[in-house]
Amino acid sequence: MINKIEIENLNAWFGQNHVVRDVTMPIADRSVTAVIGPSGCGKSTLIRCLNRMHEVVPGARVEGSVLLDGEDVYGRDVDPVSIRAKVGMVFQRPNPFPTASIFDNVVAGLRLNGTRMRRSDLSEIVERGLRQAALWEEVKDSLGKPGVSLSGGQQQRLCIARALAIEPEVLLMDEPCSALDPIATTKIEELVHQLKNRYAIVIVTHNMQQAARVSDRTAFLYLGELIEFGDTETLFTNPSKRETDDYITGRFG
Ligand SMILES: Nc1ncnc2c1ncn2[C@@H]1O[C@H](COP(=O)(O)OP(=O)(O)O)[C@@H](O)[C@H]1O
Ligand SMILES: [Mg+2]
């Protein structure tokens, strides 16, 4: 597998609180990498370091490097906005813009980036984004309806369409199914499986069955440290660390 990202000796703090501790791991291209571990162990912080979102919190700090196609996203002349355009993110709770239509939600990220486009080009982008997010057939006749009028699972796919509309190379998903019912969860998992043909995907999940189902490689974090990283099947069936075994068999966490 070709690595899209190399995380090297990454450390992150909130003030004095050292929450990501010297993490080194790759993120493979066209593949799904799961990040698992108990609540508060630094999963969200780790992935937010990958697109320079961690540093927007006052007092937050990062050390180490994140090489995206070999270039450090923390390099001296790198514009964080350009990194966030390449490394898109989907959050735990679907968060469509409350007053925007389905159409306008999909193109919202482009507008935020200041891209000016003709309506016909926008229509193409909206259709492509919604198709990629497996939502097009359900909403193509109601693009003017508010995004928030959709079901929770549809809203999450709308947020995925919004993230894909800016044509990222990497998609970060922070517990994208934790607010969804089992059917909507299955849809998102199927979608992740399709999207990995085109993107490097990192998915944080507290659901170990989900990690086992959707990912190719898994990282187990505990108290900010990367305890074990490897092929998903091996990590779940034959972990090499005692802590991993304890966690996946439910002995703690
Ligand atoms: N905005 C924040 N300000 C200060 N501390 C935070 C903030 N977000 C998270 N933390 C702390 O950082 C640690 C790691 O949190 P987080 O990365 O959210 O863990 P996880 O996603 O694994 O639940 C926790 O101790 C948490 O309390
Ligand atoms: Mg989290």
Short mmCIF file of C-alpha atoms and ligand atoms in Angstrom, two decimals:
data_model
loop_
_atom_site.label_atom_id
_atom_site.label_comp_id
_atom_site.label_asym_id
_atom_site.label_seq_id
_atom_site.Cartn_x
_atom_site.Cartn_y
_atom_site.Cartn_z
CA MET A 1 0.00 0.00 0.00
CA ILE A 2 1.15 3.52 -0.80
CA ASN A 3 1.10 5.84 2.18
CA LYS A 4 -0.75 9.11 1.72
CA ILE A 5 0.29 10.45 5.12
CA GLU A 6 3.19 9.76 7.45
CA ILE A 7 2.61 10.90 11.01
CA GLU A 8 6.01 11.30 12.69
CA ASN A 9 6.63 11.86 16.39
CA LEU A 10 3.42 13.79 16.72
CA ASN A 11 2.66 15.43 20.05
CA ALA A 12 -0.33 17.62 20.90
CA TRP A 13 -1.30 19.63 23.94
CA PHE A 14 -4.26 21.55 25.27
CA GLY A 15 -2.43 24.00 27.53
CA GLN A 16 -0.40 21.80 29.88
CA ASN A 17 -2.40 18.69 29.05
CA HIS A 18 -0.25 16.46 26.81
CA VAL A 19 -2.94 14.50 24.97
CA VAL A 20 -1.13 12.96 21.96
CA ARG A 21 2.23 11.42 22.84
CA ASP A 22 4.85 10.80 20.24
CA VAL A 23 2.64 9.07 17.72
CA THR A 24 4.27 7.69 14.57
CA MET A 25 2.13 5.87 12.04
CA PRO A 26 1.24 5.89 8.34
CA ILE A 27 -2.12 6.48 6.69
CA ALA A 28 -2.41 4.40 3.53
CA ASP A 29 -3.92 5.80 0.36
CA ARG A 30 -7.13 4.26 -1.02
CA SER A 31 -7.66 2.46 2.20
CA VAL A 32 -9.46 2.85 5.53
CA THR A 33 -7.52 3.36 8.73
CA ALA A 34 -9.52 3.05 11.96
CA VAL A 35 -8.53 4.78 15.20
CA ILE A 36 -9.91 3.10 18.30
CA GLY A 37 -9.45 3.56 22.03
CA PRO A 38 -11.36 4.59 25.14
CA SER A 39 -13.03 7.96 25.47
CA GLY A 40 -10.59 10.80 26.10
CA CYS A 41 -7.53 8.93 24.81
CA GLY A 42 -6.83 11.51 22.10
CA LYS A 43 -8.48 10.04 19.00
CA SER A 44 -10.21 13.26 17.91
CA THR A 45 -7.15 15.34 18.71
CA LEU A 46 -4.91 13.04 16.67
CA ILE A 47 -7.04 13.31 13.54
CA ARG A 48 -7.56 17.05 14.02
CA CYS A 49 -3.79 17.42 13.88
CA LEU A 50 -3.86 15.94 10.37
CA ASN A 51 -5.65 18.92 8.83
CA ARG A 52 -4.40 21.60 11.20
CA MET A 53 -7.69 21.93 13.03
CA HIS A 54 -6.20 21.26 16.46
CA GLU A 55 -4.38 24.57 16.55
CA VAL A 56 -7.57 26.63 16.20
CA VAL A 57 -8.34 25.94 19.88
CA PRO A 58 -6.77 28.67 22.05
CA GLY A 59 -3.78 27.27 23.99
CA ALA A 60 -3.54 24.19 21.76
CA ARG A 61 -0.12 23.24 20.43
CA VAL A 62 1.42 20.64 18.11
CA GLU A 63 4.95 19.27 17.69
CA GLY A 64 6.24 16.72 15.22
CA SER A 65 5.35 16.32 11.60
CA VAL A 66 2.56 15.16 9.34
CA LEU A 67 3.81 14.45 5.85
CA LEU A 68 1.09 14.62 3.21
CA ASP A 69 2.51 13.21 -0.03
CA GLY A 70 5.92 13.79 1.52
CA GLU A 71 5.36 17.45 2.45
CA ASP A 72 5.00 18.55 6.04
CA VAL A 73 1.61 20.15 6.62
CA TYR A 74 3.31 22.00 9.49
CA GLY A 75 6.00 23.37 7.13
CA ARG A 76 6.95 27.01 7.44
CA ASP A 77 5.15 28.33 4.37
CA VAL A 78 2.13 26.08 4.43
CA ASP A 79 -1.29 27.73 4.52
CA PRO A 80 -3.59 25.76 6.87
CA VAL A 81 -6.56 26.61 4.65
CA SER A 82 -4.99 24.74 1.74
CA ILE A 83 -4.42 21.73 3.98
CA ARG A 84 -8.04 21.72 5.12
CA ALA A 85 -9.08 21.73 1.46
CA LYS A 86 -7.02 18.59 0.85
CA VAL A 87 -7.96 16.89 4.10
CA GLY A 88 -11.72 17.06 4.60
CA MET A 89 -13.58 16.21 7.77
CA VAL A 90 -16.93 14.76 8.82
CA PHE A 91 -18.00 15.10 12.43
CA GLN A 92 -19.83 13.05 15.00
CA ARG A 93 -23.11 14.93 14.79
CA PRO A 94 -24.38 15.72 11.32
CA ASN A 95 -24.03 19.51 11.08
CA PRO A 96 -25.69 20.83 7.94
CA PHE A 97 -25.98 24.60 7.85
CA PRO A 98 -29.36 25.19 9.47
CA THR A 99 -30.79 27.76 7.08
CA ALA A 100 -29.29 26.37 3.86
CA SER A 101 -30.97 24.17 1.26
CA ILE A 102 -29.62 20.73 0.38
CA PHE A 103 -28.04 22.28 -2.73
CA ASP A 104 -26.42 25.13 -0.83
CA ASN A 105 -25.14 22.79 1.85
CA VAL A 106 -23.21 20.76 -0.70
CA VAL A 107 -21.50 23.82 -2.15
CA ALA A 108 -21.05 25.61 1.19
CA GLY A 109 -17.43 24.55 1.52
CA LEU A 110 -16.60 25.84 -1.95
CA ARG A 111 -18.21 29.17 -1.15
CA LEU A 112 -16.28 29.40 2.12
CA ASN A 113 -13.11 28.86 0.12
CA GLY A 114 -14.11 31.82 -2.03
CA THR A 115 -14.46 29.81 -5.23
CA ARG A 116 -16.77 31.65 -7.67
CA MET A 117 -18.65 29.52 -10.13
CA ARG A 118 -21.52 29.49 -12.57
CA ARG A 119 -24.79 27.97 -11.46
CA SER A 120 -24.48 25.18 -14.06
CA ASP A 121 -21.04 24.22 -12.75
CA LEU A 122 -22.38 24.26 -9.23
CA SER A 123 -25.22 21.97 -10.29
CA GLU A 124 -22.71 19.48 -11.61
CA ILE A 125 -20.70 19.61 -8.42
CA VAL A 126 -23.83 19.13 -6.32
CA GLU A 127 -24.93 16.11 -8.34
CA ARG A 128 -21.47 14.57 -8.26
CA GLY A 129 -21.09 15.14 -4.51
CA LEU A 130 -24.52 13.72 -3.73
CA ARG A 131 -23.95 10.72 -5.97
CA GLN A 132 -20.61 10.02 -4.34
CA ALA A 133 -22.29 10.28 -0.94
CA ALA A 134 -25.02 7.84 -2.09
CA LEU A 135 -27.72 10.44 -1.45
CA TRP A 136 -28.58 11.68 -4.95
CA GLU A 137 -31.47 9.31 -5.65
CA GLU A 138 -33.15 10.25 -2.39
CA VAL A 139 -32.92 14.03 -2.76
CA LYS A 140 -32.62 14.88 -6.47
CA ASP A 141 -36.19 16.19 -6.61
CA SER A 142 -35.93 18.27 -3.46
CA LEU A 143 -32.61 20.08 -3.65
CA GLY A 144 -34.26 23.32 -2.53
CA LYS A 145 -35.48 21.84 0.74
CA PRO A 146 -33.59 22.69 3.92
CA GLY A 147 -30.71 20.32 4.68
CA VAL A 148 -32.00 19.94 8.21
CA SER A 149 -35.32 18.54 6.93
CA LEU A 150 -33.53 15.27 6.09
CA SER A 151 -33.24 12.28 8.44
CA GLY A 152 -30.12 12.01 10.61
CA GLY A 153 -28.51 9.46 8.33
CA GLN A 154 -29.29 11.53 5.25
CA GLN A 155 -27.90 14.62 6.96
CA GLN A 156 -24.67 12.79 7.64
CA ARG A 157 -24.44 11.75 3.97
CA LEU A 158 -25.16 15.40 3.08
CA CYS A 159 -22.19 16.41 5.23
CA ILE A 160 -20.08 13.80 3.45
CA ALA A 161 -21.23 15.27 0.10
CA ARG A 162 -20.23 18.73 1.37
CA ALA A 163 -16.80 17.43 2.36
CA LEU A 164 -16.34 15.69 -1.02
CA ALA A 165 -17.46 18.74 -3.04
CA ILE A 166 -14.17 20.49 -2.32
CA GLU A 167 -12.40 17.47 -3.84
CA PRO A 168 -10.23 16.47 -0.89
CA GLU A 169 -7.61 13.74 -1.06
CA VAL A 170 -8.08 12.52 2.48
CA LEU A 171 -11.33 12.16 4.42
CA LEU A 172 -11.31 12.25 8.22
CA MET A 173 -14.42 10.88 9.93
CA ASP A 174 -14.80 11.40 13.66
CA GLU A 175 -17.30 8.83 14.96
CA PRO A 176 -19.55 9.53 11.98
CA CYS A 177 -22.19 6.97 12.99
CA SER A 178 -22.44 7.50 16.71
CA ALA A 179 -25.61 9.61 16.37
CA LEU A 180 -27.22 7.28 13.81
CA ASP A 181 -29.53 4.28 13.94
CA PRO A 182 -28.28 0.86 12.75
CA ILE A 183 -29.71 1.16 9.23
CA ALA A 184 -28.21 4.60 8.67
CA THR A 185 -24.96 3.27 10.13
CA THR A 186 -24.89 0.41 7.62
CA LYS A 187 -25.40 2.91 4.77
CA ILE A 188 -22.46 5.01 5.94
CA GLU A 189 -20.28 1.91 6.31
CA GLU A 190 -21.15 0.83 2.74
CA LEU A 191 -20.34 4.32 1.58
CA VAL A 192 -16.96 4.27 3.33
CA HIS A 193 -16.25 1.00 1.58
CA GLN A 194 -16.94 2.63 -1.82
CA LEU A 195 -15.10 5.85 -1.08
CA LYS A 196 -11.89 4.08 -0.22
CA ASN A 197 -11.42 3.39 -3.92
CA ARG A 198 -10.66 7.10 -4.30
CA TYR A 199 -9.55 8.46 -0.94
CA ALA A 200 -7.40 7.83 2.06
CA ILE A 201 -9.96 7.55 4.86
CA VAL A 202 -9.36 7.78 8.60
CA ILE A 203 -12.30 6.81 10.77
CA VAL A 204 -12.46 7.24 14.51
CA THR A 205 -14.89 4.85 16.11
CA HIS A 206 -15.65 3.57 19.58
CA ASN A 207 -17.42 0.66 17.94
CA MET A 208 -14.93 -2.17 17.52
CA GLN A 209 -17.22 -4.20 15.28
CA GLN A 210 -17.38 -1.19 13.00
CA ALA A 211 -13.59 -0.85 12.96
CA ALA A 212 -13.30 -4.54 12.13
CA ARG A 213 -15.91 -4.27 9.37
CA VAL A 214 -14.75 -1.15 7.57
CA SER A 215 -11.03 -0.74 8.06
CA ASP A 216 -7.90 -2.21 6.53
CA ARG A 217 -5.60 -1.08 9.29
CA THR A 218 -6.28 -0.11 12.87
CA ALA A 219 -4.52 2.09 15.40
CA PHE A 220 -5.20 1.54 19.10
CA LEU A 221 -4.60 4.63 21.21
CA TYR A 222 -4.51 4.67 24.97
CA LEU A 223 -3.79 7.72 27.13
CA GLY A 224 -2.46 9.55 24.09
CA GLU A 225 -0.02 6.82 23.09
CA LEU A 226 -0.18 4.59 20.07
CA ILE A 227 -0.15 1.18 21.70
CA GLU A 228 -0.54 -0.89 18.57
CA PHE A 229 -0.93 -0.31 14.86
CA GLY A 230 -1.41 -2.90 12.18
CA ASP A 231 -3.52 -4.88 9.83
CA THR A 232 -7.08 -4.81 11.20
CA GLU A 233 -7.69 -8.53 11.14
CA THR A 234 -4.44 -9.27 12.94
CA LEU A 235 -4.98 -6.56 15.52
CA PHE A 236 -8.42 -7.93 16.41
CA THR A 237 -7.62 -11.63 16.27
CA ASN A 238 -4.02 -11.77 17.37
CA PRO A 239 -2.94 -8.51 18.98
CA SER A 240 0.68 -8.24 19.95
CA LYS A 241 0.17 -6.07 23.04
CA ARG A 242 -1.49 -7.02 26.27
CA GLU A 243 -3.29 -3.62 26.47
CA THR A 244 -4.81 -4.14 23.01
CA ASP A 245 -6.05 -7.58 23.99
CA ASP A 246 -7.56 -6.19 27.21
CA TYR A 247 -9.29 -3.41 25.33
CA ILE A 248 -10.74 -5.45 22.47
CA THR A 249 -11.99 -8.13 24.83
CA GLY A 250 -13.70 -5.48 26.98
CA ARG A 251 -11.50 -5.79 30.05
CA PHE A 252 -11.16 -2.03 30.22
CA GLY A 253 -12.19 1.18 28.45
N1 LIG B 1 -11.25 21.81 23.38
C1 LIG B 1 -10.56 21.22 24.37
N2 LIG B 1 -9.95 21.96 25.34
C2 LIG B 1 -9.24 21.37 26.32
N3 LIG B 1 -9.07 20.04 26.44
C3 LIG B 1 -9.64 19.25 25.52
C4 LIG B 1 -10.41 19.79 24.44
N4 LIG B 1 -10.85 18.76 23.68
C5 LIG B 1 -10.38 17.63 24.26
N5 LIG B 1 -9.66 17.92 25.37
C6 LIG B 1 -8.97 16.94 26.23
O1 LIG B 1 -7.99 16.25 25.47
C7 LIG B 1 -7.99 14.85 25.78
C8 LIG B 1 -8.21 14.04 24.53
O2 LIG B 1 -9.51 14.34 24.02
P1 LIG B 1 -10.05 13.80 22.65
O3 LIG B 1 -8.99 13.89 21.62
O4 LIG B 1 -11.32 14.50 22.39
O5 LIG B 1 -10.30 12.26 23.00
P2 LIG B 1 -11.22 11.16 22.27
O6 LIG B 1 -11.61 11.69 20.94
O7 LIG B 1 -10.38 9.93 22.23
O8 LIG B 1 -12.41 10.95 23.17
C9 LIG B 1 -9.05 14.66 26.87
O9 LIG B 1 -8.38 14.69 28.11
C10 LIG B 1 -9.93 15.87 26.70
O10 LIG B 1 -10.50 16.23 27.94
MG MG B 2 -13.48 12.10 20.13
#
